[in-house]
Tab-separated table of C-alpha atoms and ligand atoms in Angstrom:
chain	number	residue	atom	x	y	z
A	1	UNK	CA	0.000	0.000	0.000
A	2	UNK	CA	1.190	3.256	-0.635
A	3	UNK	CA	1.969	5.962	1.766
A	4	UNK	CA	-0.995	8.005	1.145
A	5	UNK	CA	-3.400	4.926	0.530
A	6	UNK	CA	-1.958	3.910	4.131
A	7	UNK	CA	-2.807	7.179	6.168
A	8	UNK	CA	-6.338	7.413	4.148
A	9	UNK	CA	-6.802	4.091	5.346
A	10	UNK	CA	-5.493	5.736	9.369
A	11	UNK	CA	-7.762	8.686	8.847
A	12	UNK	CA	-10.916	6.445	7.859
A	13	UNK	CA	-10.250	3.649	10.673
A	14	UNK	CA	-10.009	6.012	13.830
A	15	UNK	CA	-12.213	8.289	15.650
A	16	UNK	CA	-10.195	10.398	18.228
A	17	UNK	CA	-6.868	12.484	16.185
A	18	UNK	CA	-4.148	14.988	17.824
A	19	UNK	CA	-2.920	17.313	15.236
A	20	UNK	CA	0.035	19.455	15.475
A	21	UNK	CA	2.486	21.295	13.554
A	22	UNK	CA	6.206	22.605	14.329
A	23	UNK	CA	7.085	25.145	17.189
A	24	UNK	CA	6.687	28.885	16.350
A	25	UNK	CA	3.924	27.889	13.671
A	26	UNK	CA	3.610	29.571	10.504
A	27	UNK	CA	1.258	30.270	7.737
A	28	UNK	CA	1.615	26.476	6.613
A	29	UNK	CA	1.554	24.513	10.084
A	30	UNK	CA	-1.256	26.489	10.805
A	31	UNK	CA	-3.640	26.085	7.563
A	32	UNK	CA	-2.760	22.143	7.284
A	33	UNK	CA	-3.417	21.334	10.898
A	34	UNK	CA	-7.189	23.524	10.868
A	35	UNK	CA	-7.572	22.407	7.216
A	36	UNK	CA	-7.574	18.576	8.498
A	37	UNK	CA	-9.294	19.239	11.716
A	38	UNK	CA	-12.440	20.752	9.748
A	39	UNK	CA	-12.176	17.769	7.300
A	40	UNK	CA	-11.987	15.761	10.076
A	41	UNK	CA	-14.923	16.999	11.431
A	42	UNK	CA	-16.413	16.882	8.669
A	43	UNK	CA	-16.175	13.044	8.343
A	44	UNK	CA	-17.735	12.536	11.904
A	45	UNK	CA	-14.306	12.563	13.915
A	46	UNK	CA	-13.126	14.120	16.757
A	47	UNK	CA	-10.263	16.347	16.165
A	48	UNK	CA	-7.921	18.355	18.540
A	49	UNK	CA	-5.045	20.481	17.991
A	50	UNK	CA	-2.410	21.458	19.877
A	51	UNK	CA	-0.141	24.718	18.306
A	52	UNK	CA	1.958	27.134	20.470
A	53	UNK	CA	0.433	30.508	20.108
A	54	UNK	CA	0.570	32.562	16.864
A	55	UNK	CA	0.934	35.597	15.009
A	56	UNK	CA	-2.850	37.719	15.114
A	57	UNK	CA	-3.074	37.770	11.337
A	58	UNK	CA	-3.674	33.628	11.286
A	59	UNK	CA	-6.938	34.143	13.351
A	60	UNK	CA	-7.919	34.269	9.553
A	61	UNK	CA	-7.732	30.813	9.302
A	62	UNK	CA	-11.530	29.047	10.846
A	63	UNK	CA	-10.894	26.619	13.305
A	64	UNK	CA	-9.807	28.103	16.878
A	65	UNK	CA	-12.839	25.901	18.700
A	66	UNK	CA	-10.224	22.504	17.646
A	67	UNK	CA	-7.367	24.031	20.071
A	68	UNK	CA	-6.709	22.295	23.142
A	69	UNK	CA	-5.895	24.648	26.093
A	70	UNK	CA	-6.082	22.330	29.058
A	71	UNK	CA	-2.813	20.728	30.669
A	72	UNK	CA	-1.897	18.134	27.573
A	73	UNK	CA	-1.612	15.380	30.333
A	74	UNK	CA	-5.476	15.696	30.162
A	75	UNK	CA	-5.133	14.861	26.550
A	76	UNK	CA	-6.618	11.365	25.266
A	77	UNK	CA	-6.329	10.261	21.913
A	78	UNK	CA	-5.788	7.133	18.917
A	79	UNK	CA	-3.484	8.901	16.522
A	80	UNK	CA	-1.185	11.625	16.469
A	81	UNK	CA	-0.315	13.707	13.141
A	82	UNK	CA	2.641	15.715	12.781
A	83	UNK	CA	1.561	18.371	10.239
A	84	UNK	CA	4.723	20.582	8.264
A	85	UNK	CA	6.850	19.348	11.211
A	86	UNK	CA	11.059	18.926	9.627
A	87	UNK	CA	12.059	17.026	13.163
A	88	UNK	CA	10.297	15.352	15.805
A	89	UNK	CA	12.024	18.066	18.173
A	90	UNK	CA	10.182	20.820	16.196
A	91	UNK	CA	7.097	19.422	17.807
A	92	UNK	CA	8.057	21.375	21.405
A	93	UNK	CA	5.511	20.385	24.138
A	94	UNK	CA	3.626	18.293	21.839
A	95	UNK	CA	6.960	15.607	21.905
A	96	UNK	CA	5.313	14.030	24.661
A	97	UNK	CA	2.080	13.617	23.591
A	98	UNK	CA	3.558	12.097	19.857
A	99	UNK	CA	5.689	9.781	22.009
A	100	UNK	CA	2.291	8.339	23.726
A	101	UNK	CA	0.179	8.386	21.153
A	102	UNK	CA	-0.355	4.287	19.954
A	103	UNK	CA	-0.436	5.462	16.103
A	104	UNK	CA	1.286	8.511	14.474
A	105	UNK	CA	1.314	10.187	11.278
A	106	UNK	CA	3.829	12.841	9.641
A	107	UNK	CA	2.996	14.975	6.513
A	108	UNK	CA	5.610	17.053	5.764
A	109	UNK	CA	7.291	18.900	2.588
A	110	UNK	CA	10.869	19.354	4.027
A	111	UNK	CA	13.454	17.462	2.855
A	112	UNK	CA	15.130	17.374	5.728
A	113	UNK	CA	12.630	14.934	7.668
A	114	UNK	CA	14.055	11.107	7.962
A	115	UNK	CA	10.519	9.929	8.905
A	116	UNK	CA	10.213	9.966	12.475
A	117	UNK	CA	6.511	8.330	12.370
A	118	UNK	CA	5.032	5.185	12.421
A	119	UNK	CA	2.977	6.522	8.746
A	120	UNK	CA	5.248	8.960	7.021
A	121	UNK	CA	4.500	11.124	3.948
A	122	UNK	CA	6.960	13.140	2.966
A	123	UNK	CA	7.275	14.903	-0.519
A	124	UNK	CA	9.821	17.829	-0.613
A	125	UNK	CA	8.108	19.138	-4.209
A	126	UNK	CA	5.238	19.952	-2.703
A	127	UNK	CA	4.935	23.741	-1.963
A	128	UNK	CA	3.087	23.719	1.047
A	129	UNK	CA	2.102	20.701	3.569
A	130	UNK	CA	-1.607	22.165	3.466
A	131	UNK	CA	-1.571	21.055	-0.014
A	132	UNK	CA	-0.529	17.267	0.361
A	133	UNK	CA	-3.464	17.611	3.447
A	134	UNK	CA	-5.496	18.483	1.161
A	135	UNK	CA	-4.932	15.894	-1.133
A	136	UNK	CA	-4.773	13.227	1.145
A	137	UNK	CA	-8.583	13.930	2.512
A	138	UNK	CA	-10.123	15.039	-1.306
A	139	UNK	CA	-11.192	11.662	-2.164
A	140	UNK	CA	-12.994	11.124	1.178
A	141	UNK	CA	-14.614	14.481	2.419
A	142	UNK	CA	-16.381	17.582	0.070
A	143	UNK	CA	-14.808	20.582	1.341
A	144	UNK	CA	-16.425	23.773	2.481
A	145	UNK	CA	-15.345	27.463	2.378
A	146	UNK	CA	-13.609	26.984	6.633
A	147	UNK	CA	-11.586	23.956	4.836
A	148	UNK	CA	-10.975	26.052	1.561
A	149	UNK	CA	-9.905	28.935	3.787
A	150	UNK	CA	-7.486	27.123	6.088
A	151	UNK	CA	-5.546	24.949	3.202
A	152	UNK	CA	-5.571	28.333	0.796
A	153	UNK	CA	-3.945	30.729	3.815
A	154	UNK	CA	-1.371	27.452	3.932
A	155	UNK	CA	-0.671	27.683	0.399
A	156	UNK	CA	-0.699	30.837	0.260
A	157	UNK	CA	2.469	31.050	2.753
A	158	UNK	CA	4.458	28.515	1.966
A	159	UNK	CA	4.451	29.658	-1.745
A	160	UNK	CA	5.233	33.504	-0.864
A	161	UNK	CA	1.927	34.088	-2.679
A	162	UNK	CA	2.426	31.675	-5.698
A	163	UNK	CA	6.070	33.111	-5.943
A	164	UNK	CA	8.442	30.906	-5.547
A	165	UNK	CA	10.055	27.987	-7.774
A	166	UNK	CA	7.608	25.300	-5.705
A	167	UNK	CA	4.977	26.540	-7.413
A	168	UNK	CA	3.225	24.757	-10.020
A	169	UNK	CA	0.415	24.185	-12.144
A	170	UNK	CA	-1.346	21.758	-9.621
A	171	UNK	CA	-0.487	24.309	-6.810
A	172	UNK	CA	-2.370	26.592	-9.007
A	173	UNK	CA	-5.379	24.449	-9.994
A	174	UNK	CA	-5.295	23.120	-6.283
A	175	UNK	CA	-5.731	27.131	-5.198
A	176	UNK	CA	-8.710	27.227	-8.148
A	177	UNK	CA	-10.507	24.831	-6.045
A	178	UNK	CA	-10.489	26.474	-2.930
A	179	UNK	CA	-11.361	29.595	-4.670
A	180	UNK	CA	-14.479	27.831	-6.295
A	181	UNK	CA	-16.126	27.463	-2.737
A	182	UNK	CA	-16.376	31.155	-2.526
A	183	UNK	CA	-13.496	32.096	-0.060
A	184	UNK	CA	-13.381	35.770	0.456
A	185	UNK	CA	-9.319	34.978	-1.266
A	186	UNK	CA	-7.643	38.612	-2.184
A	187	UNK	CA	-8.503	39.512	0.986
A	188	UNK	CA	-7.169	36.425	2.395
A	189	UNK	CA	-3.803	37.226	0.817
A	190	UNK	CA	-3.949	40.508	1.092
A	191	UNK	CA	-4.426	39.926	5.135
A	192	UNK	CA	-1.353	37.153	4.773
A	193	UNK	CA	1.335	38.902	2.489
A	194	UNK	CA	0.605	42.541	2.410
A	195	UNK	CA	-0.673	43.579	5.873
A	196	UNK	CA	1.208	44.414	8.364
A	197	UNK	CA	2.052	46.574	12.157
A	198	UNK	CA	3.738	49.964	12.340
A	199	UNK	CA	6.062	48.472	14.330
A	200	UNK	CA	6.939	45.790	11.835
A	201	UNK	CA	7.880	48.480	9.386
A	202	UNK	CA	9.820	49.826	11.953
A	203	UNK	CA	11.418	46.990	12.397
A	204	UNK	CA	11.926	45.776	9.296
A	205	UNK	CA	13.773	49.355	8.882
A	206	UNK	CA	16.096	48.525	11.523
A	207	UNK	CA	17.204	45.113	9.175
A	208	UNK	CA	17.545	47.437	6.111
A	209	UNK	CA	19.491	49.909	7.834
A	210	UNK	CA	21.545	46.960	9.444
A	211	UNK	CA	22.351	44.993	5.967
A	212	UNK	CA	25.879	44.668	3.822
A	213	UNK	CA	26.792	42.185	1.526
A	214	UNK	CA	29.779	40.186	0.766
A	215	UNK	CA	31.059	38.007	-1.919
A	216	UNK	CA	30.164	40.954	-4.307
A	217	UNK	CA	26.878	40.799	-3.655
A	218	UNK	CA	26.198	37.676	-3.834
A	219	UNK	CA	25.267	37.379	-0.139
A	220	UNK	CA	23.213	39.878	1.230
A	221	UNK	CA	22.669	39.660	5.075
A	222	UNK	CA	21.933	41.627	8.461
A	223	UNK	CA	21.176	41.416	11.772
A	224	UNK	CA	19.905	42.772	14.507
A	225	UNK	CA	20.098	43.044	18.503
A	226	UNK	CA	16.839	43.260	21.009
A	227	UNK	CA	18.494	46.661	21.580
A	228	UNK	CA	18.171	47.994	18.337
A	229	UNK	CA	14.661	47.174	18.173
A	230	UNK	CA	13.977	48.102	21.295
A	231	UNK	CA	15.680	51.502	20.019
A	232	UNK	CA	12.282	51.718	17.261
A	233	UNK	CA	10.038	50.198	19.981
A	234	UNK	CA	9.773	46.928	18.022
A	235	UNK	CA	10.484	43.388	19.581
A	236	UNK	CA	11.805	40.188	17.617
A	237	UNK	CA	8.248	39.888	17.598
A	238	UNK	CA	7.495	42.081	14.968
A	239	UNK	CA	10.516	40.632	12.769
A	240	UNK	CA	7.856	39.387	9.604
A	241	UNK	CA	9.303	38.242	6.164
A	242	UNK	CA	12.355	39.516	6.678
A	243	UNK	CA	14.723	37.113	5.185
A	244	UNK	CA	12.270	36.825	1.878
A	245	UNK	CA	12.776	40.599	1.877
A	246	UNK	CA	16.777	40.980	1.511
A	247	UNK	CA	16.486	37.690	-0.583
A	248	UNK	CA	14.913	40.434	-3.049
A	249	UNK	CA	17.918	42.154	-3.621
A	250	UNK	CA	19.158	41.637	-7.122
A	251	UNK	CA	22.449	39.849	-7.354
A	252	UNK	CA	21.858	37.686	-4.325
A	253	UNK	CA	21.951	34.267	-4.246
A	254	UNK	CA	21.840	33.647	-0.658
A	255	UNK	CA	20.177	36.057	2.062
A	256	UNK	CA	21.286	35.661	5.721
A	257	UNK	CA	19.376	37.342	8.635
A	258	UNK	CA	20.236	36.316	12.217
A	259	UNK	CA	18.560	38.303	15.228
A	260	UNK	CA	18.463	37.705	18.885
A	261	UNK	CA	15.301	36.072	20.299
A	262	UNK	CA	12.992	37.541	23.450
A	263	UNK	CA	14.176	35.220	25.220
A	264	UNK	CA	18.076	35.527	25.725
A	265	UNK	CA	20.595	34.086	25.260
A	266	UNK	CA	18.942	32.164	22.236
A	267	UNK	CA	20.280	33.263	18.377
A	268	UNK	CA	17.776	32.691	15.383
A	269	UNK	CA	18.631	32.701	11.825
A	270	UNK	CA	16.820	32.620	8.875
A	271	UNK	CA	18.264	31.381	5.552
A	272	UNK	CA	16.782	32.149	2.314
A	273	UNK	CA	18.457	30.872	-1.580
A	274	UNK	CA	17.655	31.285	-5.279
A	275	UNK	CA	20.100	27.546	-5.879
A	276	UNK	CA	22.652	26.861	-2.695
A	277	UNK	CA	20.822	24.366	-0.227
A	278	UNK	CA	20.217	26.310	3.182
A	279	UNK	CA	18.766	23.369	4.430
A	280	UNK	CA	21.702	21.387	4.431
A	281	UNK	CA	23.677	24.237	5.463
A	282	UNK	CA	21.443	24.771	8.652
A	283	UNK	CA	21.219	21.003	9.584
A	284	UNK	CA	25.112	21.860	10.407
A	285	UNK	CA	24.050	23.951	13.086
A	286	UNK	CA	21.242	22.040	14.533
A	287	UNK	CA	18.581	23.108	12.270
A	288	UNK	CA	17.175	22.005	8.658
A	289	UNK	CA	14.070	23.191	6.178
A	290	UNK	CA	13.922	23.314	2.751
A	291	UNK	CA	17.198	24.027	-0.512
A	292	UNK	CA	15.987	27.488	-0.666
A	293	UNK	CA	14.303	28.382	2.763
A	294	UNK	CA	15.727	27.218	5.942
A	295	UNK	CA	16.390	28.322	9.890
A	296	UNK	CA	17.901	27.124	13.132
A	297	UNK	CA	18.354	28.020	16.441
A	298	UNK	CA	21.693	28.588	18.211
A	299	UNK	CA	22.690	29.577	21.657
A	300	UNK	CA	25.970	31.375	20.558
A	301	UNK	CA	26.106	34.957	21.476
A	302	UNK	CA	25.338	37.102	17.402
A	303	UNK	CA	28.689	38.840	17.204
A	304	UNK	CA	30.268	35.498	17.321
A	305	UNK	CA	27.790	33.207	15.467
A	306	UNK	CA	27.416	35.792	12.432
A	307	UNK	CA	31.372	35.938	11.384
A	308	UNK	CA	31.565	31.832	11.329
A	309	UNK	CA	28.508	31.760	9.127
A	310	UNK	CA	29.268	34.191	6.804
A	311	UNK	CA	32.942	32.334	6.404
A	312	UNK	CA	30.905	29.158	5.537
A	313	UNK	CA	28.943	30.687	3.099
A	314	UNK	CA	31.780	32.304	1.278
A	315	UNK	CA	33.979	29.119	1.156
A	316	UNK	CA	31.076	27.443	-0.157
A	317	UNK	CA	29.184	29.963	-2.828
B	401	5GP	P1	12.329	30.555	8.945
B	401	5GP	O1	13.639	31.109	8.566
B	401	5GP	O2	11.184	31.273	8.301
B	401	5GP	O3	12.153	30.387	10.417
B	401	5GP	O4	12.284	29.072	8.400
B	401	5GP	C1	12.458	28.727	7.048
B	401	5GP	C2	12.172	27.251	6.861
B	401	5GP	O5	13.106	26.480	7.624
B	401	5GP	C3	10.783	26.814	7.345
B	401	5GP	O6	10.296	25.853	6.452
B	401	5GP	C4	11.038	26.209	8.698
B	401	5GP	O7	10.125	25.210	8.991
B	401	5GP	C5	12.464	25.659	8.575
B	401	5GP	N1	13.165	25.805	9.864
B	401	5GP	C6	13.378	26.956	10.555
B	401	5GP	N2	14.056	26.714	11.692
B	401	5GP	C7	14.272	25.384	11.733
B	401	5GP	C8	14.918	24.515	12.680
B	401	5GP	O8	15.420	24.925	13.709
B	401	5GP	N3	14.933	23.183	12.367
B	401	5GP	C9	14.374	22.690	11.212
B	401	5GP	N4	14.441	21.367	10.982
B	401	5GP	N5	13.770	23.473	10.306
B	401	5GP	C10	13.709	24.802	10.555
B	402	MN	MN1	5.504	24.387	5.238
């Protein structure tokens, strides 16, 4: 049986599902992890998801009644799925509740993920994990404008608004479908990609006024301290699209932006490419993602963390 015949076959058998996506949740964890609760739903299930708090512009996306805000110890259910989720350790708090779970599933478009499921999908073509959600429950559920909202915002993400090289003709036929159920969808992406605080302009400012390049352009990066935000009144918080923005810059080929988190003394960078694999490049330092979109997380203080990678890079561009 194939992968996706397998976890149709998991999603059909059971009644009671955990859903969760990776730490920090984006546009992407969010969408596929509502999108399959609705559909869930839908079928006559019983749903729950468990997310770490996220950015106000994703309360676009239906689906807030599924998340489970009670002590997860209090949490009983048949099968866990891993939505959009590179590394089991991406899951945070939800770890435990995937390690005690009798069956467990893992979509996921990175290709960084070995698989850490019993039922493991993993396609790193795919533009978006909301997409491969949504075409593992097409064939067994008719979706409705809250499923066609939640997998669109998803796709709409992960794609940078049908932008980058992921994108394709399915992607786009995919994103016709949705749109046929009447989703209210410019404003959807408007609300997603072109909406955003006075204090993220500020900050984003601060990472302008911050950036150089090196290797003749051919790296563009920046970064910035809590104290130079702090000096705008902006928080890491308010650090949105950033790395997709200097990836902008003509010439580059890799964008670099590393920042401090709230919580010190924690270091988080943000990879972006047009060909070099940052994914590889950031499973060196603990991290992973995608060839031309990848992070990680480092505890070494920025002044020192920034001059090694930008070494790396330059060796290896
Ligand atoms: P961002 O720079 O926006 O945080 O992340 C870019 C991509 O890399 C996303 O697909 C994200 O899931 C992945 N990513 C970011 N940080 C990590 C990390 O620490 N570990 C892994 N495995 N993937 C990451
Ligand atoms: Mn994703």
């Amino acid at each position: 049986m194939s992968p996706t015949d397998a976890i149709r076959a998991v999603l059909r058998n059971h009644q009671r599902f955990v859903i969760s996506g990776h730490v920090n949740p984006d546009g992407d964890a969010i969408g596929s992890c509502m999108g399959l609760a609705l559909a869930l739903a839908k079928m006559g299930k019983e749903p729950i998801v468990v997310l770490e708090d996220f950015p106000k512009k994703f309360r676009i996306v239906p689906g807030e009644d599924f998340i489970w805000k009670k002590p997860h110890d209090e949490l009983t259910a048949e099968v866990f799925v891993a939505l959009d989720c590179a590394d089991v350790k991406r899951l945070g708090t939800a770890k435990a509740l995937f390690d005690r779970m009798p069956v467990t599933v893992c979509v996921d478009h990175h290709g960084t993920n070995d698989g850490f499921a019993q039922y493991n999908l993993i396609d790193p073509d795919a533009s978006s994990t909301s997409e491969m959600v949504y075409n593992l429950f097409a064939p067994l559920v008719d979706i409705d404008p809250d499923i066609a909202t939640a997998i669109y915002a998803g796709m709409v993400t992960d794609t940078g608004g049908f932008r980058y090289q992921a994108t394709c003709e399915t992607t786009l036929s995919n994103a016709i479908r949705m749109i046929e159920t009447g989703i209210p969808f410019t404003e959807i992406y408007n609300e997603l990609m072109h909406r955003h605080s006075f204090l993220s302009s500020k900050a984003l400012g601060v990472v302008i006024a911050n950036a150089k390049q090196a290797l003749k352009g051919r790296i563009v990066y920046s970064s910035v301290t809590r104290q130079d935000l702090a000096a705008v009144g902006a928080t890491p918080n308010n650090l949105d699209r950033t790395a997709e923005y200097l990836m902008c810059t003509r010439g580059a080929e890799v964008a670099l932006f590393v920042y401090e988190r709230e919580t010190a003394p924690e270091v988080k960078i943000s990879l972006r490419s047009h060909h070099f694999h940052v994914g590889r490049f950031a499973a060196r330092w603990g991290g992973g993602g995608h060839q031309l979109a990848a992070g990680c997380t480092v505890v070494t203080p920025l002044e020192e963390i920034l001059p090694i990678l930008l070494e790396e890079l330059e060796k290896e561009l």
